[in-house]
Amino acid sequence: MHAELIVVGGGPAGLAAAVTAAQAGMRVALIDSGDNLGGQYFRHSQSSSEVEHPDGWEAFKDLTQQFERARDESGLTYLSRTAVWSISDINGEFVVRARKGERHPEPIELCAERLILATGAHDRALPFEGWQLPGSMTIGGAQSLLKGSGTIAGKAIVIAGTGPFLL
């Protein structure tokens, strides 16, 4: 597949980049490893119960609506549940190799003159005494448990540090 722009990452930054480029008339392909757009910060809950959303949720929902319109109007390509395993520069063009899901053995190859890596936020754990023991996890891990399956990480929780996940 050939596009003018490939965006890797479906969080807020990648989503905004893909929408802006598509609205400007570019052929865009967005690749994300998640089931849903939003990345780590706007991770979707598995439960249908009411969830308190982080700051910026309304802007994110508006952006996802713009994304859906861009898919309909400009043919923006969206590959969810797709893992990028190689990016090469071949003759001035980016070649992105990926694989969709766990059950699709055929590799996907995308080519474009432009590439945006919007791989998003991640935990940066600093070692401390006991950090490798059972029950010690990063805030991103605790967030994944809570938002993904409604599981609370423990009965007594200490949160320390800085970064977007603490918000």
XYZ file of N, CA and C in Angstrom:
501
model
N 0.838 -1.174 0.000
C 0.000 0.000 0.000
C 0.881 1.234 0.000
N 0.478 2.242 -0.724
C 1.234 3.479 -0.777
C 0.376 4.623 -0.253
N 0.979 5.464 0.573
C 0.327 6.655 1.111
C 1.307 7.815 1.005
N 0.812 9.008 1.214
C 1.714 10.165 1.270
C 2.306 10.313 2.667
N 1.541 9.865 3.678
C 1.969 9.966 5.071
C 1.538 8.722 5.822
N 2.455 8.179 6.598
C 2.135 7.090 7.521
C 2.309 7.638 8.925
N 1.299 7.443 9.756
C 1.359 7.835 11.163
C 1.345 6.560 11.990
N 2.328 6.415 12.858
C 2.390 5.256 13.750
C 1.997 5.738 15.137
N 0.856 5.280 15.623
C 0.356 5.642 16.942
C -0.997 6.309 16.856
N -1.972 5.739 17.543
C -3.344 6.251 17.499
C -3.764 6.972 18.762
N -2.801 7.509 19.497
C -3.128 8.333 20.657
C -3.476 9.745 20.206
N -3.579 10.684 21.150
C -3.987 12.047 20.796
C -3.102 12.705 19.731
N -1.792 12.557 19.817
C -0.895 13.212 18.856
C -1.000 12.573 17.471
N -0.967 11.247 17.412
C -1.067 10.568 16.127
C -2.407 10.792 15.465
N -3.445 10.784 16.256
C -4.790 11.023 15.747
C -4.899 12.435 15.170
N -4.396 13.429 15.894
C -4.428 14.815 15.422
C -3.617 14.974 14.137
N -2.459 14.322 14.066
C -1.626 14.411 12.866
C -2.341 13.796 11.666
N -2.931 12.625 11.851
C -3.621 11.942 10.753
C -4.823 12.753 10.266
N -5.605 13.290 11.181
C -6.785 14.081 10.813
C -6.369 15.345 10.075
N -5.375 16.055 10.589
C -4.924 17.298 9.968
C -4.409 17.050 8.553
N -3.603 16.003 8.384
C -3.055 15.698 7.061
C -4.161 15.275 6.091
N -5.096 14.448 6.554
C -6.199 14.007 5.692
C -7.071 15.188 5.283
N -7.330 16.106 6.226
C -8.139 17.281 5.907
C -7.426 18.201 4.915
N -6.086 18.121 4.890
C -5.309 18.910 3.930
C -5.210 18.222 2.579
N -5.821 17.050 2.442
C -5.865 16.366 1.162
C -4.824 15.279 0.954
N -4.065 14.938 1.989
C -3.052 13.891 1.854
C -3.679 12.509 1.985
N -3.062 11.522 1.311
C -3.430 10.117 1.509
C -2.679 9.645 2.749
N -3.433 9.274 3.775
C -2.856 8.983 5.088
C -3.179 7.555 5.500
N -2.206 6.906 6.133
C -2.422 5.605 6.774
C -2.034 5.755 8.239
N -2.931 5.380 9.131
C -2.675 5.412 10.571
C -2.587 3.980 11.068
N -1.485 3.664 11.758
C -1.261 2.327 12.305
C -1.238 2.437 13.818
N -1.991 1.564 14.490
C -1.987 1.559 15.951
C -2.106 0.131 16.455
N -1.428 -0.152 17.558
C -1.468 -1.505 18.111
C -2.724 -1.765 18.933
N -3.436 -0.727 19.322
C -4.624 -0.894 20.141
C -5.867 -1.259 19.351
N -6.869 -1.724 20.098
C -8.169 -2.024 19.491
C -8.921 -0.750 19.138
N -8.709 0.296 19.937
C -9.426 1.556 19.775
C -8.440 2.709 19.766
N -8.834 3.779 19.129
C -8.028 4.996 19.156
C -7.982 5.558 20.573
N -6.955 6.281 20.889
C -6.872 6.937 22.188
C -5.549 6.758 22.892
N -4.831 5.721 22.526
C -3.537 5.495 23.166
C -3.669 5.158 24.643
N -2.597 5.330 25.353
C -2.558 5.012 26.784
C -3.385 6.014 27.594
N -3.322 7.277 27.218
C -4.002 8.310 28.015
C -5.519 8.186 27.922
N -6.029 7.916 26.728
C -7.470 7.769 26.537
C -7.843 6.304 26.342
N -7.218 5.443 27.114
C -7.495 4.000 27.042
C -8.968 3.769 27.350
N -9.591 2.886 26.589
C -11.010 2.603 26.763
C -11.218 1.518 27.802
N -12.282 1.647 28.540
C -12.641 0.668 29.554
C -13.359 -0.507 28.916
N -13.138 -1.702 29.449
C -13.839 -2.892 28.964
C -15.272 -2.935 29.473
N -15.530 -2.242 30.580
C -16.881 -2.268 31.139
C -17.708 -1.136 30.554
N -19.009 -1.304 30.590
C -19.900 -0.275 30.064
C -20.380 0.665 31.166
N -19.886 0.466 32.388
C -20.317 1.342 33.474
C -19.726 2.731 33.285
N -20.290 3.681 33.993
C -19.819 5.055 33.874
C -18.384 5.141 34.383
N -17.558 5.805 33.599
C -16.152 5.965 33.918
C -15.836 7.442 33.910
N -15.050 7.883 34.872
C -14.605 9.270 34.867
C -13.500 9.403 33.839
N -13.687 10.299 32.889
C -12.725 10.457 31.809
C -11.693 11.523 32.165
N -10.474 11.387 31.632
C -9.433 12.372 31.922
C -9.716 13.699 31.236
N -8.972 14.727 31.657
C -9.089 16.040 31.029
C -8.868 15.902 29.534
N -9.620 16.660 28.774
C -9.478 16.629 27.335
C -10.354 15.607 26.636
N -11.199 14.894 27.403
C -12.017 13.837 26.822
C -12.937 14.356 25.718
N -13.571 15.496 25.944
C -14.494 16.039 24.933
C -13.744 16.405 23.663
N -12.560 16.986 23.795
C -11.740 17.317 22.620
C -11.327 16.041 21.901
N -11.002 14.992 22.661
C -10.643 13.714 22.059
C -11.821 13.126 21.289
N -13.025 13.162 21.866
C -14.208 12.637 21.185
C -14.475 13.418 19.889
N -14.300 14.736 19.929
C -14.464 15.555 18.726
C -13.439 15.154 17.664
N -12.211 14.917 18.092
C -11.151 14.511 17.169
C -11.452 13.147 16.544
N -12.004 12.216 17.336
C -12.350 10.905 16.768
C -13.489 11.035 15.754
N -14.408 11.962 15.968
C -15.469 12.194 14.985
C -14.895 12.765 13.690
N -13.931 13.688 13.824
C -13.261 14.226 12.640
C -12.507 13.114 11.909
N -11.914 12.204 12.675
C -11.193 11.073 12.099
C -12.133 10.198 11.280
N -13.303 9.890 11.833
C -14.276 9.064 11.118
C -14.749 9.758 9.844
N -14.960 11.069 9.901
C -15.343 11.806 8.689
C -14.223 11.744 7.650
N -12.973 11.896 8.097
C -11.832 11.837 7.177
C -11.719 10.453 6.545
N -12.024 9.400 7.307
C -12.011 8.043 6.736
C -13.053 7.913 5.635
N -14.227 8.470 5.885
C -15.307 8.391 4.906
C -15.036 9.253 3.675
N -14.515 10.469 3.902
C -14.393 11.443 2.818
C -13.084 11.334 2.047
N -11.996 11.033 2.727
C -10.698 11.064 2.047
C -10.069 9.694 1.886
N -10.711 8.682 2.424
C -10.135 7.355 2.307
C -8.956 7.117 3.228
N -8.883 7.860 4.316
C -7.834 7.637 5.307
C -7.871 6.168 5.723
N -6.710 5.527 5.712
C -6.617 4.114 6.057
C -6.272 3.969 7.528
N -6.999 3.118 8.231
C -6.764 2.889 9.655
C -6.514 1.410 9.889
N -5.351 1.093 10.417
C -5.001 -0.281 10.753
C -4.891 -0.402 12.268
N -5.941 -0.919 12.901
C -5.917 -1.151 14.343
C -5.313 -2.522 14.615
N -4.969 -2.772 15.867
C -4.384 -4.058 16.273
C -3.240 -4.465 15.349
N -2.434 -3.503 14.977
C -1.342 -3.741 14.039
C -0.029 -3.313 14.672
N 0.925 -4.222 14.682
C 2.231 -3.959 15.285
C 3.267 -3.708 14.194
N 3.962 -2.598 14.308
C 5.057 -2.275 13.390
C 6.300 -2.997 13.882
N 6.966 -3.704 12.990
C 8.173 -4.416 13.398
C 9.408 -3.961 12.641
N 9.233 -3.112 11.624
C 10.388 -2.634 10.877
C 10.031 -1.358 10.140
N 10.954 -0.395 10.177
C 10.832 0.815 9.365
C 12.180 1.020 8.685
N 12.138 1.150 7.360
C 13.362 1.334 6.583
C 13.218 2.560 5.695
N 14.347 3.144 5.365
C 14.389 4.217 4.379
C 14.997 3.610 3.120
N 14.165 3.421 2.110
C 14.627 2.813 0.865
C 14.415 3.816 -0.267
N 15.519 4.289 -0.817
C 15.490 5.257 -1.922
C 14.642 6.487 -1.595
N 14.801 7.016 -0.383
C 14.093 8.233 0.001
C 12.639 8.041 0.359
N 12.209 6.799 0.508
C 10.832 6.528 0.882
C 10.823 5.622 2.113
N 9.921 5.885 3.034
C 9.810 5.045 4.224
C 9.016 3.789 3.885
N 9.546 2.656 4.296
C 8.852 1.387 4.132
C 8.577 0.855 5.532
N 7.305 0.728 5.857
C 6.881 0.270 7.175
C 6.330 -1.141 7.018
N 6.904 -2.049 7.791
C 6.438 -3.435 7.774
C 5.722 -3.703 9.089
N 4.568 -4.314 8.977
C 3.733 -4.517 10.156
C 3.008 -5.851 10.045
N 2.342 -6.171 11.122
C 1.531 -7.402 11.163
C 0.235 -7.084 11.903
N -0.872 -7.488 11.329
C -2.183 -7.188 11.913
C -2.639 -8.336 12.793
N -2.823 -8.060 14.060
C -3.325 -9.062 14.989
C -2.392 -10.241 15.155
N -2.877 -11.227 15.852
C -2.077 -12.421 16.117
C -2.393 -13.551 15.146
N -3.475 -13.448 14.430
C -3.924 -14.562 13.588
C -3.736 -14.305 12.093
N -3.086 -13.222 11.739
C -2.855 -12.905 10.337
C -1.367 -13.031 10.049
N -0.942 -14.143 9.479
C 0.489 -14.363 9.290
C 1.110 -13.504 8.194
N 0.286 -12.969 7.280
C 0.838 -12.196 6.180
C 1.311 -10.828 6.668
N 2.540 -10.466 6.333
C 3.010 -9.137 6.711
C 2.335 -8.069 5.854
N 2.269 -6.874 6.398
C 1.724 -5.730 5.690
C 2.895 -4.807 5.397
N 2.947 -4.269 4.199
C 4.005 -3.328 3.858
C 3.367 -2.047 3.347
N 3.735 -0.936 3.982
C 3.233 0.372 3.591
C 4.420 1.238 3.191
N 4.226 2.086 2.204
C 5.284 2.981 1.739
C 4.756 4.408 1.735
N 5.623 5.348 2.093
C 5.252 6.758 2.067
C 6.503 7.623 2.073
N 6.350 8.828 1.558
C 7.453 9.786 1.569
C 7.620 10.425 2.941
N 6.544 10.418 3.741
C 6.577 11.062 5.056
C 6.132 10.068 6.127
N 6.702 10.239 7.319
C 6.406 9.347 8.432
C 6.358 10.153 9.719
N 5.340 9.911 10.522
C 5.261 10.512 11.858
C 5.194 9.379 12.863
N 6.123 9.387 13.813
C 6.102 8.421 14.908
C 5.492 9.116 16.113
N 4.301 8.709 16.479
C 3.589 9.276 17.626
C 3.289 8.131 18.574
N 4.353 7.508 19.061
C 4.208 6.287 19.845
C 3.817 6.548 21.289
N 3.740 7.801 21.678
C 3.082 8.164 22.912
C 3.843 7.999 24.199
N 3.048 8.070 25.250
C 3.569 8.040 26.608
C 3.868 6.612 27.039
N 4.837 6.491 27.885
C 5.152 5.197 28.479
C 5.735 5.432 29.864
N 5.674 4.406 30.669
C 6.247 4.500 32.010
C 7.758 4.458 31.936
N 8.373 5.229 32.781
C 9.818 5.144 32.956
C 10.045 4.827 34.434
N 10.234 3.572 34.695
C 10.378 3.131 36.081
C 11.799 3.376 36.567
N 11.898 3.938 37.730
C 13.189 4.112 38.381
C 13.305 3.050 39.465
N 14.427 2.354 39.501
C 14.564 1.287 40.496
C 14.648 1.830 41.918
N 14.032 1.121 42.823
C 14.113 1.409 44.257
C 14.087 0.067 44.968
N 14.416 0.066 46.222
C 14.457 -1.199 46.945
C 13.082 -1.866 46.916
N 13.016 -3.076 46.398
C 11.778 -3.838 46.325
C 10.984 -3.639 45.044
N 11.495 -2.851 44.114
C 10.726 -2.530 42.912
C 10.440 -3.747 42.028
N 11.210 -4.810 42.166
C 11.012 -5.999 41.345
C 10.158 -7.059 42.038
N 9.690 -6.796 43.238
C 8.893 -7.764 43.983
C 7.445 -7.800 43.482
N 6.753 -8.927 43.691
C 5.339 -9.005 43.303
C 4.530 -7.892 43.967
N 3.626 -7.313 43.203
C 2.767 -6.253 43.717
C 3.286 -4.858 43.424
N 4.540 -4.743 43.015
C 5.095 -3.436 42.654
C 4.909 -3.260 41.154
N 4.281 -2.172 40.762
C 4.052 -1.936 39.334
C 4.090 -0.450 39.038
N 4.235 -0.135 37.787
C 4.217 1.260 37.369
C 2.775 1.758 37.370
N 2.619 3.070 37.328
C 1.279 3.644 37.304
C 0.561 3.276 35.997
N 1.312 3.138 34.907
C 0.708 2.701 33.642
C 0.155 1.291 33.744
N 0.863 0.424 34.466
C 0.374 -0.936 34.681
C -0.900 -0.932 35.503
N -0.919 -0.117 36.558
C -2.124 -0.008 37.387
C -3.284 0.564 36.576
N -2.990 1.553 35.735
C -4.016 2.148 34.890
C -4.563 1.120 33.902
N -3.699 0.314 33.318
C -4.140 -0.725 32.380
C -5.072 -1.717 33.051
N -4.728 -2.135 34.267
C -5.595 -3.050 35.004
C -6.964 -2.433 35.264
N -6.963 -1.184 35.727
C -8.211 -0.531 36.093
C -9.087 -0.255 34.872
N -8.503 0.375 33.847
C -9.302 0.728 32.678
C -9.617 -0.480 31.810
N -8.701 -1.417 31.717
C -8.898 -2.559 30.834
C -9.835 -3.608 31.376
N -9.781 -3.846 32.709
C -10.608 -4.927 33.251
C -11.324 -4.562 34.545
N -11.200 -3.311 34.978
C -11.877 -2.892 36.203
C -11.248 -3.463 37.454
N -9.999 -3.910 37.367
C -9.304 -4.507 38.500
C -8.446 -3.469 39.206
N -8.620 -3.337 40.512
C -7.808 -2.422 41.309
C -6.521 -3.142 41.679
N -5.414 -2.428 41.589
C -4.090 -3.036 41.745
C -3.812 -3.573 43.140
N -4.503 -3.134 44.145
C -4.266 -3.632 45.492
C -5.148 -2.916 46.496
N -4.998 -3.288 47.778
C -5.812 -2.667 48.824
C -5.164 -1.392 49.352
N -3.854 -1.372 49.408
C -3.120 -0.187 49.835
C -2.203 0.225 48.684
N -2.392 1.437 48.201
C -1.656 1.883 47.020
C -0.900 3.167 47.349
N 0.348 3.220 46.935
C 1.153 4.431 47.032
C 1.513 4.827 45.614
N 1.211 6.056 45.247
C 1.543 6.569 43.923
C 2.538 7.698 44.101
N 3.656 7.599 43.372
C 4.686 8.629 43.480
C 5.305 8.858 42.120
N 5.765 10.063 41.877
C 6.472 10.366 40.654
C 5.817 11.487 39.884
N 6.159 11.569 38.604
C 5.610 12.593 37.726
C 5.253 11.944 36.402
N 4.564 12.659 35.565
C 4.261 12.147 34.246
C 2.788 12.151 33.947
N 2.432 11.887 32.687
C 1.048 12.011 32.262
C 0.100 11.002 32.888
N 0.581 9.827 33.277
C -0.301 8.823 33.833
C -0.789 9.193 35.222
N -0.021 9.982 35.949
C -0.444 10.382 37.293
C -1.601 11.358 37.243
N -1.772 12.037 36.127
C -2.882 12.976 36.003
C -4.198 12.246 36.024
